[in-house]
């Protein structure tokens, strides 16, 4: 019977039934969202992934094969997006900074409480705000958008050396600020720069 | 530790913000070299998490998302027609256009006033011919609508039904429309002006009343169910006439013009008919599925002897699954549903 309901749902969905769309949303959106949030750690990003997947499924509804399950299509789309997000996050330099930082902190505080990634990002954001505009810009391009020094230099029409100098200054200041705040001297941020 | 267990543990640590620098390196390596395996673990995770704990904020976000998605799918060019009764959303583009239009209003007024004058003259001249223009309102498969006629009477049309009339058909002394299909009528009282509904084979003459009239061109019989008031039904081929009382049902055989009157139609049957549901009294399954095809966008196939089986009961018109369940239970049959076709057959 479950299979029959799915069959009808697919047929109705393909015909463009908003009701079918709603049923599908009721059935899976919560799960998918919770899943994404585990890996994005940000409500908005989780929402974007799920929303995009539902929208995409709707747009391609006419080419869905009759025997394909809507659930597996939807789940695969969300899983792929979540996986890409995870890979981008894990590979980003900021994340490495965070892991190092959190581990240093944990060692000193007997490992009782870990700093969450979002907390770390908040802190970094706050400190980045304090940087001079040019340093702030270069820091963001380097750490958040993961551009190389060369790419940043091209984009901002600066010499690579200038970019490097500015970044060093920015990182030094951040290190001092974050370090002072926690009475630590984390060396992490600068560790993979040079 | 197996590969999958390792991945599971790394993801768990990632989720809990507990990755060590060493684990980060391993996770990076895995994502680069064996993304498939990571994907498989994520799939398991997703399949396992059935009832997530969500905060109120999350739930609110999900509700917003649904609203946003609705707006988005309603705007896509091949958006389906909205079922009746659903709130209308005005596309953003229209709103923008409106505000822009507003700015032009002042300038436009200067132009519009002379235009209006011209239009008044034109339509005044044209009024006579407008009265002779035929208005036709028709529903397609799966579509319903309710319309109000010039005298305030309302007609709720079921799928594949139509009403047509000319403005001149409505006067102080007479009211008339042409009709085909299935629908519920609520005729406004107007003393001295009977209301006449003509289908190909049947004419129904009423004063003020509520009834359901089914006159499908492909059906062998036309039916009238009277809820309130009094109506007179005439078979046009034989000239025979009957007068109906409330809760009577009249069946007109289209070929012979013979009229059969049944009394005591139940409230529940009338209520169902008014909701646009399908009410059957001892009718061949072949005719039943013909009605279903009109109401749902599926074609039906009946296994051999089933076509002769007869059905009495009420079937919904907005829930195909429920409809099939009722038929399955009634006849002890099974069904196969593909994208556009439903096959009903006896158990093997």
Short mmCIF file of C-alpha atoms in Angstrom, two decimals:
data_model
loop_
_atom_site.label_atom_id
_atom_site.label_comp_id
_atom_site.label_asym_id
_atom_site.label_seq_id
_atom_site.Cartn_x
_atom_site.Cartn_y
_atom_site.Cartn_z
CA UNK A 1 0.00 0.00 0.00
CA UNK A 2 2.82 2.34 0.88
CA UNK A 3 4.24 1.73 -2.51
CA UNK A 4 0.91 2.53 -4.15
CA UNK A 5 0.71 5.86 -2.33
CA UNK A 6 4.16 6.64 -3.54
CA UNK A 7 3.11 5.77 -7.10
CA UNK A 8 0.18 8.13 -6.93
CA UNK A 9 2.29 10.79 -5.33
CA UNK A 10 4.78 10.55 -8.17
CA UNK A 11 2.04 10.71 -10.78
CA UNK A 12 0.39 13.69 -9.13
CA UNK A 13 3.72 15.40 -8.54
CA UNK A 14 4.65 15.01 -12.18
CA UNK A 15 1.36 16.56 -13.18
CA UNK A 16 2.29 19.59 -11.09
CA UNK A 17 -0.01 19.05 -8.13
CA UNK A 18 0.76 21.49 -5.33
CA UNK A 19 -0.91 19.04 -2.96
CA UNK A 20 1.57 16.35 -3.88
CA UNK A 21 4.37 18.83 -3.38
CA UNK A 22 3.04 19.63 0.09
CA UNK A 23 2.72 15.96 1.02
CA UNK A 24 6.29 15.42 0.01
CA UNK A 25 7.39 18.43 2.02
CA UNK A 26 5.48 17.26 5.09
CA UNK A 27 7.02 13.83 4.82
CA UNK A 28 10.65 14.73 4.38
CA UNK A 29 11.51 18.39 4.96
CA UNK A 30 12.06 18.10 8.71
CA UNK A 31 14.33 15.14 8.41
CA UNK A 32 16.35 16.62 5.61
CA UNK A 33 16.70 19.92 7.37
CA UNK A 34 17.86 18.31 10.62
CA UNK A 35 20.34 16.22 8.67
CA UNK A 36 21.77 19.25 6.89
CA UNK A 37 21.98 21.26 10.05
CA UNK A 38 24.17 18.61 11.61
CA UNK A 39 26.73 19.21 8.90
CA UNK A 40 26.30 22.90 8.11
CA UNK A 41 25.85 23.92 11.76
CA UNK A 42 23.98 26.91 10.42
CA UNK A 43 20.20 27.03 10.12
CA UNK A 44 20.26 29.25 7.08
CA UNK A 45 22.63 27.09 5.10
CA UNK A 46 20.65 23.98 6.00
CA UNK A 47 17.50 25.73 4.87
CA UNK A 48 19.10 26.76 1.58
CA UNK A 49 20.16 23.22 0.79
CA UNK A 50 16.75 21.72 1.48
CA UNK A 51 14.91 24.49 -0.30
CA UNK A 52 17.08 24.20 -3.36
CA UNK A 53 16.59 20.44 -3.49
CA UNK A 54 12.81 20.69 -3.32
CA UNK A 55 12.77 23.39 -5.93
CA UNK A 56 15.01 21.39 -8.21
CA UNK A 57 12.86 18.30 -7.84
CA UNK A 58 9.85 20.38 -8.83
CA UNK A 59 11.61 21.80 -11.86
CA UNK A 60 12.64 18.41 -13.18
CA UNK A 61 9.38 16.71 -12.22
CA UNK A 62 8.43 15.94 -15.81
CA UNK A 63 11.58 14.00 -16.47
CA UNK A 64 11.27 11.82 -13.38
CA UNK A 65 11.01 8.22 -14.44
CA UNK A 66 7.88 6.48 -13.27
CA UNK A 67 9.73 3.82 -11.38
CA UNK A 68 12.05 6.20 -9.59
CA UNK A 69 11.20 6.98 -6.01
CA UNK A 70 10.77 10.63 -5.14
CA UNK A 71 12.26 9.95 -1.76
CA UNK A 72 15.48 8.55 -3.12
CA UNK A 73 15.79 11.41 -5.63
CA UNK A 74 15.25 13.98 -2.95
CA UNK A 75 17.57 12.29 -0.49
CA UNK A 76 20.32 11.95 -3.06
CA UNK A 77 20.08 15.61 -4.01
CA UNK A 78 20.24 16.71 -0.40
CA UNK A 79 23.03 14.29 0.44
CA UNK A 80 25.14 15.52 -2.48
CA UNK A 81 24.66 19.11 -1.52
CA UNK A 82 25.42 18.42 2.12
CA UNK A 83 28.50 16.46 1.15
CA UNK A 84 29.80 19.29 -1.02
CA UNK A 85 29.16 21.70 1.77
CA UNK A 86 30.96 19.47 4.24
CA UNK A 87 33.97 19.06 1.95
CA UNK A 88 34.22 22.81 1.35
CA UNK A 89 34.00 23.46 5.06
CA UNK A 90 36.48 20.81 6.11
CA UNK A 91 38.97 21.87 3.45
CA UNK A 92 38.79 25.56 4.24
CA UNK A 93 41.73 27.17 6.05
CA UNK A 94 39.43 28.81 8.58
CA UNK A 95 38.19 25.43 9.64
CA UNK A 96 41.72 24.24 10.17
CA UNK A 97 42.35 27.35 12.22
CA UNK A 98 39.33 26.53 14.24
CA UNK A 99 40.30 22.91 14.90
CA UNK A 100 43.76 23.93 16.00
CA UNK A 101 42.47 26.71 18.13
CA UNK A 102 39.76 24.64 19.79
CA UNK A 103 42.27 21.90 20.54
CA UNK A 104 44.76 24.30 22.07
CA UNK A 105 42.03 25.73 24.21
CA UNK A 106 40.82 22.31 25.21
CA UNK A 107 44.25 21.21 26.35
CA UNK A 108 44.60 24.22 28.57
CA UNK A 109 41.11 23.99 30.00
CA UNK A 110 41.41 20.27 30.74
CA UNK A 111 39.21 19.41 27.76
CA UNK A 112 36.02 20.12 29.62
CA UNK A 113 34.40 22.32 27.14
CA UNK A 114 35.09 22.63 23.46
CA UNK A 115 34.59 25.84 21.62
CA UNK A 116 31.96 25.32 18.96
CA UNK A 117 32.74 26.17 15.40
CA UNK A 118 30.01 28.78 15.25
CA UNK A 119 31.37 30.40 18.42
CA UNK A 120 34.80 30.51 16.90
CA UNK A 121 33.52 32.04 13.68
CA UNK A 122 31.67 34.62 15.71
CA UNK A 123 34.78 35.57 17.54
CA UNK A 124 36.82 35.75 14.38
CA UNK A 125 34.11 37.84 12.72
CA UNK A 126 34.08 40.24 15.63
CA UNK A 127 37.82 40.65 15.48
CA UNK A 128 37.89 40.91 11.70
CA UNK A 129 35.45 43.81 11.99
CA UNK A 130 38.11 45.64 13.98
CA UNK A 131 40.70 45.33 11.22
CA UNK A 132 41.40 48.16 8.81
CA UNK A 133 39.24 47.84 5.72
CA UNK A 134 42.00 46.73 3.35
CA UNK A 135 43.22 44.01 5.71
CA UNK A 136 39.67 42.88 6.40
CA UNK A 137 39.02 42.48 2.70
CA UNK A 138 42.17 40.50 2.08
CA UNK A 139 41.57 38.33 5.12
CA UNK A 140 38.07 37.42 3.94
CA UNK A 141 39.21 36.58 0.43
CA UNK A 142 41.95 34.42 1.80
CA UNK A 143 40.24 32.65 4.68
CA UNK A 144 36.57 32.58 3.77
CA UNK A 145 36.65 32.46 -0.01
CA UNK A 146 39.83 30.43 0.01
CA UNK A 147 41.59 32.37 -2.73
CA UNK A 148 45.36 32.11 -3.08
CA UNK A 149 47.52 35.16 -2.51
CA UNK A 150 48.07 35.35 -6.23
CA UNK A 151 44.35 35.33 -6.98
CA UNK A 152 43.74 37.99 -4.38
CA UNK A 153 46.50 40.12 -5.85
CA UNK A 154 44.91 39.84 -9.29
CA UNK A 155 41.45 40.57 -8.08
CA UNK A 156 42.48 43.65 -6.10
CA UNK A 157 45.17 44.82 -8.55
CA UNK A 158 47.81 44.65 -5.87
CA UNK A 159 51.23 43.04 -5.90
CA UNK A 160 51.43 39.61 -4.39
CA UNK A 161 53.89 40.91 -1.83
CA UNK A 162 51.44 43.57 -0.66
CA UNK A 163 48.76 40.94 -0.19
CA UNK A 164 51.15 38.81 1.76
CA UNK A 165 52.18 41.70 3.98
CA UNK A 166 48.64 42.79 4.67
CA UNK A 167 47.57 39.26 5.46
CA UNK A 168 50.48 38.83 7.84
CA UNK A 169 49.52 42.01 9.61
CA UNK A 170 45.88 41.00 9.82
CA UNK A 171 46.72 37.55 11.14
CA UNK A 172 49.16 38.97 13.64
CA UNK A 173 46.55 41.32 14.99
CA UNK A 174 43.91 38.60 15.14
CA UNK A 175 46.27 36.29 16.89
CA UNK A 176 47.04 38.90 19.47
CA UNK A 177 43.41 39.77 20.03
CA UNK A 178 42.12 36.24 20.21
CA UNK A 179 45.10 35.28 22.29
CA UNK A 180 44.62 38.11 24.66
CA UNK A 181 40.98 37.34 25.03
CA UNK A 182 41.74 33.80 26.08
CA UNK A 183 45.12 34.40 27.67
CA UNK A 184 46.59 32.09 25.09
CA UNK A 185 49.12 32.55 22.39
CA UNK A 186 47.78 30.44 19.59
CA UNK A 187 50.19 30.15 16.77
CA UNK A 188 47.74 28.44 14.53
CA UNK A 189 46.41 31.14 12.31
CA UNK A 190 49.74 32.01 10.91
CA UNK A 191 51.04 28.46 10.80
CA UNK A 192 49.99 27.55 7.28
CA UNK A 193 50.24 30.97 5.75
CA UNK A 194 53.87 31.09 4.77
CA UNK B 1 38.39 -0.22 12.53
CA UNK B 2 36.54 -0.63 9.25
CA UNK B 3 36.49 2.13 6.74
CA UNK B 4 32.82 2.90 7.40
CA UNK B 5 33.26 2.98 11.14
CA UNK B 6 36.15 5.34 10.77
CA UNK B 7 34.09 7.65 8.60
CA UNK B 8 31.18 7.45 11.01
CA UNK B 9 33.39 8.40 13.90
CA UNK B 10 35.04 11.27 12.07
CA UNK B 11 31.65 12.66 11.03
CA UNK B 12 30.39 12.29 14.56
CA UNK B 13 33.35 14.25 15.88
CA UNK B 14 32.89 16.83 13.20
CA UNK B 15 29.22 17.23 14.13
CA UNK B 16 30.09 17.55 17.81
CA UNK B 17 32.88 20.09 17.15
CA UNK B 18 35.38 17.64 18.59
CA UNK B 19 37.74 16.97 15.68
CA UNK B 20 41.40 16.76 16.60
CA UNK B 21 43.96 18.15 14.13
CA UNK B 22 44.89 14.59 13.28
CA UNK B 23 41.27 13.64 12.64
CA UNK B 24 40.83 16.69 10.45
CA UNK B 25 43.66 15.51 8.26
CA UNK B 26 42.13 12.04 8.01
CA UNK B 27 38.72 13.47 7.17
CA UNK B 28 40.22 15.68 4.49
CA UNK B 29 42.04 12.73 3.04
CA UNK B 30 38.89 10.62 2.98
CA UNK B 31 36.86 13.33 1.32
CA UNK B 32 39.49 13.62 -1.36
CA UNK B 33 40.13 9.93 -1.97
CA UNK B 34 36.90 8.16 -1.12
CA UNK B 35 33.98 10.51 -1.35
CA UNK B 36 31.71 7.62 -2.34
CA UNK B 37 32.23 5.95 1.01
CA UNK B 38 31.48 9.16 2.86
CA UNK B 39 28.35 9.57 0.75
CA UNK B 40 27.23 6.05 1.66
CA UNK B 41 27.63 6.78 5.36
CA UNK B 42 25.65 10.00 4.98
CA UNK B 43 22.90 8.03 3.23
CA UNK B 44 22.67 5.64 6.16
CA UNK B 45 22.49 8.56 8.51
CA UNK B 46 19.71 10.15 6.53
CA UNK B 47 17.72 6.94 6.33
CA UNK B 48 18.05 6.37 10.07
CA UNK B 49 17.01 9.84 11.24
CA UNK B 50 13.23 9.64 11.11
CA UNK B 51 12.01 11.97 13.81
CA UNK B 52 14.47 14.74 14.41
CA UNK B 53 14.36 17.03 17.41
CA UNK B 54 13.83 20.52 16.13
CA UNK B 55 13.62 23.79 18.00
CA UNK B 56 10.80 26.25 17.55
CA UNK B 57 13.13 28.41 15.51
CA UNK B 58 13.80 25.50 13.18
CA UNK B 59 10.10 24.81 12.78
CA UNK B 60 9.46 28.42 12.01
CA UNK B 61 12.20 28.36 9.42
CA UNK B 62 10.68 25.27 7.86
CA UNK B 63 7.27 26.92 7.67
CA UNK B 64 8.81 29.97 6.01
CA UNK B 65 10.60 27.73 3.58
CA UNK B 66 7.37 26.04 2.58
CA UNK B 67 5.74 29.39 1.96
CA UNK B 68 8.70 30.50 -0.12
CA UNK B 69 8.63 27.31 -2.14
CA UNK B 70 4.94 27.76 -2.78
CA UNK B 71 5.55 31.21 -4.12
CA UNK B 72 8.37 29.91 -6.29
CA UNK B 73 6.47 27.01 -7.81
CA UNK B 74 3.41 29.15 -8.40
CA UNK B 75 5.56 31.50 -10.46
CA UNK B 76 7.16 28.88 -12.65
CA UNK B 77 5.74 29.29 -16.16
CA UNK B 78 4.09 25.88 -16.27
CA UNK B 79 2.52 26.27 -12.87
CA UNK B 80 -0.62 24.21 -12.45
CA UNK B 81 -3.96 25.87 -12.11
CA UNK B 82 -4.75 26.56 -8.52
CA UNK B 83 -7.60 24.53 -7.16
CA UNK B 84 -10.58 26.58 -6.22
CA UNK B 85 -10.65 28.03 -2.74
CA UNK B 86 -6.91 28.31 -2.35
CA UNK B 87 -5.61 31.73 -1.47
CA UNK B 88 -4.44 33.70 -4.44
CA UNK B 89 -0.88 34.92 -4.35
CA UNK B 90 0.00 37.97 -6.35
CA UNK B 91 3.35 37.57 -8.08
CA UNK B 92 5.92 40.12 -7.06
CA UNK B 93 6.24 41.26 -10.62
CA UNK B 94 2.59 42.27 -10.70
CA UNK B 95 3.00 44.25 -7.51
CA UNK B 96 6.00 46.10 -8.88
CA UNK B 97 4.14 46.82 -12.04
CA UNK B 98 1.28 48.19 -10.02
CA UNK B 99 3.39 50.58 -8.04
CA UNK B 100 5.03 51.75 -11.21
CA UNK B 101 1.62 52.18 -12.79
CA UNK B 102 0.58 54.34 -9.91
CA UNK B 103 3.19 56.90 -10.81
CA UNK B 104 1.79 57.22 -14.26
CA UNK B 105 -1.76 57.63 -13.08
CA UNK B 106 -1.64 61.39 -12.97
CA UNK B 107 -0.44 61.63 -16.56
CA UNK B 108 -2.71 58.85 -17.69
CA UNK B 109 -5.84 60.50 -16.35
CA UNK B 110 -5.54 63.24 -18.91
CA UNK B 111 -5.56 60.65 -21.68
CA UNK B 112 -8.11 58.31 -20.18
CA UNK B 113 -10.99 60.71 -19.75
CA UNK B 114 -11.51 61.31 -23.48
CA UNK B 115 -11.04 57.58 -24.06
CA UNK B 116 -13.76 56.78 -21.55
CA UNK B 117 -16.11 59.16 -23.31
CA UNK B 118 -15.44 57.43 -26.60
CA UNK B 119 -15.92 54.03 -25.01
CA UNK B 120 -19.22 55.03 -23.46
CA UNK B 121 -20.48 56.12 -26.84
CA UNK B 122 -19.20 52.96 -28.50
CA UNK B 123 -20.65 50.53 -25.97
CA UNK B 124 -23.92 52.41 -25.75
CA UNK B 125 -24.24 51.88 -29.47
CA UNK B 126 -23.09 48.26 -29.09
CA UNK B 127 -25.29 47.34 -26.12
CA UNK B 128 -27.96 45.76 -28.26
CA UNK B 129 -25.55 43.36 -29.94
CA UNK B 130 -23.87 42.56 -26.58
CA UNK B 131 -27.18 41.21 -25.32
CA UNK B 132 -27.14 38.71 -28.15
CA UNK B 133 -23.62 37.48 -27.49
CA UNK B 134 -23.50 33.95 -26.05
CA UNK B 135 -21.55 33.51 -22.85
CA UNK B 136 -20.22 30.06 -22.21
CA UNK B 137 -18.60 28.82 -19.00
CA UNK B 138 -17.04 25.36 -19.18
CA UNK B 139 -14.90 23.20 -16.90
CA UNK B 140 -12.20 20.79 -18.00
CA UNK B 141 -11.22 17.40 -16.63
CA UNK B 142 -10.63 17.57 -12.91
CA UNK B 143 -11.78 21.18 -12.75
CA UNK B 144 -14.72 22.69 -10.86
CA UNK B 145 -16.16 26.12 -10.65
CA UNK B 146 -19.09 27.97 -9.19
CA UNK B 147 -20.68 30.76 -11.18
CA UNK B 148 -23.33 33.31 -10.43
CA UNK B 149 -25.89 34.05 -13.11
CA UNK B 150 -27.33 37.52 -13.82
CA UNK B 151 -30.38 36.84 -11.59
CA UNK B 152 -28.23 35.81 -8.60
CA UNK B 153 -28.74 32.07 -9.05
CA UNK B 154 -25.60 29.99 -8.63
CA UNK B 155 -24.40 26.90 -10.46
CA UNK B 156 -21.59 24.69 -9.17
CA UNK B 157 -20.17 22.90 -12.17
CA UNK B 158 -18.40 19.56 -11.82
CA UNK B 159 -15.62 18.62 -14.26
CA UNK B 160 -16.35 18.62 -18.02
CA UNK B 161 -19.59 20.56 -17.74
CA UNK B 162 -20.82 23.77 -19.27
CA UNK B 163 -23.41 26.47 -19.06
CA UNK B 164 -24.20 28.95 -21.81
CA UNK B 165 -26.65 31.82 -22.06
CA UNK B 166 -27.18 35.23 -23.57
CA UNK B 167 -27.71 38.30 -21.48
CA UNK B 168 -31.10 38.66 -23.16
CA UNK B 169 -32.12 35.24 -21.76
CA UNK B 170 -32.57 36.88 -18.38
CA UNK B 171 -35.55 39.19 -18.08
CA UNK B 172 -38.29 39.99 -15.61
CA UNK B 173 -40.55 37.36 -17.12
CA UNK B 174 -38.23 34.50 -17.99
CA UNK B 175 -34.81 33.06 -17.30
CA UNK B 176 -33.11 30.32 -19.26
CA UNK B 177 -29.75 28.67 -19.84
CA UNK B 178 -28.37 25.81 -21.92
CA UNK B 179 -26.56 23.16 -19.99
CA UNK B 180 -24.55 20.01 -20.31
CA UNK B 181 -22.75 17.94 -17.67
CA UNK B 182 -23.04 17.64 -13.94
CA UNK B 183 -23.76 20.31 -11.40
CA UNK B 184 -25.65 21.63 -8.42
CA UNK B 185 -28.09 24.50 -8.90
CA UNK B 186 -29.31 27.04 -6.41
CA UNK B 187 -31.95 29.05 -8.23
CA UNK B 188 -32.93 32.42 -6.82
CA UNK B 189 -36.64 32.95 -6.26
CA UNK B 190 -38.15 35.44 -8.68
CA UNK B 191 -41.93 35.42 -8.84
CA UNK B 192 -43.38 35.33 -12.31
CA UNK B 193 -40.08 34.31 -13.90
CA UNK B 194 -39.56 30.54 -14.12
CA UNK B 195 -36.01 29.36 -14.62
CA UNK B 196 -35.52 26.93 -17.49
CA UNK B 197 -32.45 24.72 -17.92
CA UNK B 198 -32.16 22.95 -21.23
CA UNK B 199 -29.88 20.04 -21.97
CA UNK B 200 -30.00 18.11 -25.24
CA UNK B 201 -32.69 15.72 -24.04
CA UNK B 202 -34.15 17.19 -20.90
CA UNK B 203 -35.68 20.44 -19.85
CA UNK B 204 -35.95 21.38 -16.20
CA UNK B 205 -38.33 24.17 -15.25
CA UNK B 206 -38.13 25.64 -11.77
CA UNK B 207 -39.13 28.59 -9.63
CA UNK B 208 -36.83 29.04 -6.65
CA UNK B 209 -35.09 25.85 -5.64
CA UNK B 210 -31.98 23.77 -5.08
CA UNK B 211 -31.22 20.65 -7.06
CA UNK B 212 -28.54 18.67 -8.80
CA UNK B 213 -28.74 18.08 -12.51
CA UNK B 214 -26.64 15.56 -14.36
CA UNK B 215 -26.96 15.60 -18.14
CA UNK B 216 -23.80 14.29 -19.72
CA UNK B 217 -24.03 13.89 -23.47
CA UNK B 218 -22.27 10.52 -23.38
CA UNK B 219 -24.46 9.06 -20.60
CA UNK B 220 -27.52 6.93 -21.35
CA UNK B 221 -29.62 8.72 -18.76
CA UNK B 222 -29.92 12.22 -17.35
CA UNK B 223 -30.65 12.67 -13.65
CA UNK B 224 -32.14 15.33 -11.46
CA UNK B 225 -31.98 15.23 -7.66
CA UNK B 226 -34.21 17.75 -5.91
CA UNK B 227 -33.14 19.14 -2.58
CA UNK B 228 -35.58 21.98 -2.00
CA UNK B 229 -38.62 23.50 -3.72
CA UNK B 230 -40.35 22.15 -6.78
CA UNK B 231 -39.23 21.45 -10.32
CA UNK B 232 -40.77 20.18 -13.49
CA UNK B 233 -38.72 17.86 -15.69
CA UNK B 234 -39.53 17.31 -19.35
CA UNK B 235 -38.02 14.65 -21.60
CA UNK B 236 -37.64 16.49 -24.88
CA UNK B 237 -37.74 13.36 -27.05
CA UNK B 238 -41.09 12.08 -25.70
CA UNK B 239 -42.62 15.26 -24.35
CA UNK B 240 -43.32 13.51 -21.05
CA UNK B 241 -43.23 15.64 -17.91
CA UNK B 242 -43.02 14.96 -14.17
CA UNK B 243 -43.13 17.31 -11.21
CA UNK B 244 -40.66 16.57 -8.47
CA UNK B 245 -40.92 16.97 -4.70
CA UNK B 246 -37.88 17.45 -2.43
CA UNK B 247 -35.72 14.31 -2.10
CA UNK B 248 -37.04 12.89 -5.34
CA UNK B 249 -34.70 11.66 -8.01
CA UNK B 250 -35.71 11.56 -11.64
CA UNK B 251 -33.93 9.55 -14.28
CA UNK B 252 -34.61 10.28 -17.93
CA UNK B 253 -33.69 7.66 -20.47
CA UNK B 254 -32.24 9.73 -23.27
CA UNK B 255 -33.14 7.38 -26.13
CA UNK B 256 -36.76 6.55 -25.26
CA UNK B 257 -37.61 9.63 -23.24
CA UNK B 258 -38.93 7.38 -20.47
CA UNK B 259 -38.93 8.96 -17.01
CA UNK B 260 -38.37 7.06 -13.75
CA UNK B 261 -39.01 8.76 -10.44
CA UNK B 262 -37.50 7.50 -7.16
CA UNK B 263 -38.48 8.97 -3.84
CA UNK B 264 -36.59 9.34 -0.59
CA UNK B 265 -33.08 10.20 -1.69
CA UNK B 266 -31.09 10.40 1.55
CA UNK B 267 -29.71 13.60 3.01
CA UNK B 268 -26.25 12.12 2.91
CA UNK B 269 -26.52 11.34 -0.80
CA UNK B 270 -27.70 14.87 -1.53
CA UNK B 271 -25.00 16.37 0.63
CA UNK B 272 -22.42 14.26 -1.19
CA UNK B 273 -23.76 15.33 -4.58
CA UNK B 274 -23.64 18.96 -3.57
CA UNK B 275 -20.05 18.58 -2.58
CA UNK B 276 -19.46 17.29 -6.06
CA UNK B 277 -19.00 13.71 -4.90
CA UNK B 278 -20.22 10.86 -7.01
CA UNK B 279 -23.33 9.01 -5.93
CA UNK B 280 -24.19 5.71 -7.58
CA UNK B 281 -27.28 3.58 -7.24
CA UNK B 282 -26.87 0.14 -8.68
CA UNK B 283 -24.84 1.24 -11.67
CA UNK B 284 -22.51 -0.86 -13.82
CA UNK B 285 -18.86 -0.48 -12.84
CA UNK B 286 -18.12 0.45 -16.44
CA UNK B 287 -20.27 3.58 -16.02
CA UNK B 288 -18.76 4.25 -12.60
CA UNK B 289 -15.22 4.34 -13.94
CA UNK B 290 -16.35 6.58 -16.81
CA UNK B 291 -17.35 9.12 -14.16
CA UNK B 292 -14.04 8.61 -12.38
CA UNK B 293 -12.14 9.29 -15.57
CA UNK B 294 -13.91 12.62 -15.89
CA UNK B 295 -13.10 13.56 -12.32
CA UNK B 296 -9.56 12.26 -12.10
CA UNK B 297 -6.89 12.52 -14.72
CA UNK B 298 -6.51 8.74 -15.07
CA UNK B 299 -7.86 6.25 -17.49
CA UNK B 300 -9.30 3.03 -16.09
CA UNK B 301 -9.14 -0.54 -17.28
CA UNK B 302 -11.46 -3.20 -15.97
CA UNK B 303 -10.54 -6.83 -15.96
CA UNK B 304 -13.04 -8.90 -18.01
CA UNK B 305 -16.13 -9.66 -15.98
CA UNK B 306 -15.76 -6.64 -13.68
CA UNK B 307 -17.43 -4.28 -16.13
CA UNK B 308 -20.77 -6.00 -15.45
CA UNK B 309 -20.55 -5.65 -11.64
CA UNK B 310 -22.89 -3.05 -10.22
CA UNK B 311 -22.01 -0.43 -7.64
CA UNK B 312 -24.07 1.46 -5.08
CA UNK B 313 -22.33 4.04 -2.96
CA UNK B 314 -20.60 7.39 -2.75
CA UNK B 315 -17.13 8.06 -4.15
CA UNK B 316 -15.03 11.12 -3.44
CA UNK B 317 -13.79 13.23 -6.33
CA UNK B 318 -10.69 14.66 -4.68
CA UNK B 319 -8.98 11.55 -3.40
CA UNK B 320 -8.11 8.91 -5.94
CA UNK B 321 -6.50 6.63 -3.38
CA UNK B 322 -9.59 6.58 -1.18
CA UNK B 323 -11.75 5.97 -4.26
CA UNK B 324 -9.75 2.95 -5.26
CA UNK B 325 -9.78 1.60 -1.72
CA UNK B 326 -13.56 1.79 -1.62
CA UNK B 327 -13.84 -0.11 -4.90
CA UNK B 328 -11.30 -2.68 -3.73
CA UNK B 329 -13.16 -3.37 -0.51
CA UNK B 330 -16.59 -3.39 -2.16
CA UNK B 331 -15.69 -5.84 -4.87
CA UNK B 332 -12.79 -7.66 -3.25
CA UNK B 333 -10.51 -6.67 -6.10
CA UNK B 334 -6.96 -5.43 -6.57
CA UNK B 335 -5.54 -2.56 -8.52
CA UNK B 336 -2.41 -1.54 -10.36
CA UNK B 337 -1.62 2.09 -10.77
CA UNK B 338 0.76 3.45 -13.31
CA UNK B 339 1.33 7.03 -14.19
CA UNK B 340 -1.84 7.59 -16.18
CA UNK B 341 -3.74 4.37 -15.91
CA UNK B 342 -5.46 2.41 -13.19
CA UNK B 343 -6.20 -1.24 -13.74
CA UNK B 344 -8.78 -3.04 -11.62
CA UNK B 345 -8.79 -6.83 -11.51
CA UNK B 346 -10.02 -9.80 -9.50
CA UNK B 347 -7.61 -11.53 -7.14
CA UNK B 348 -5.67 -14.25 -8.80
#
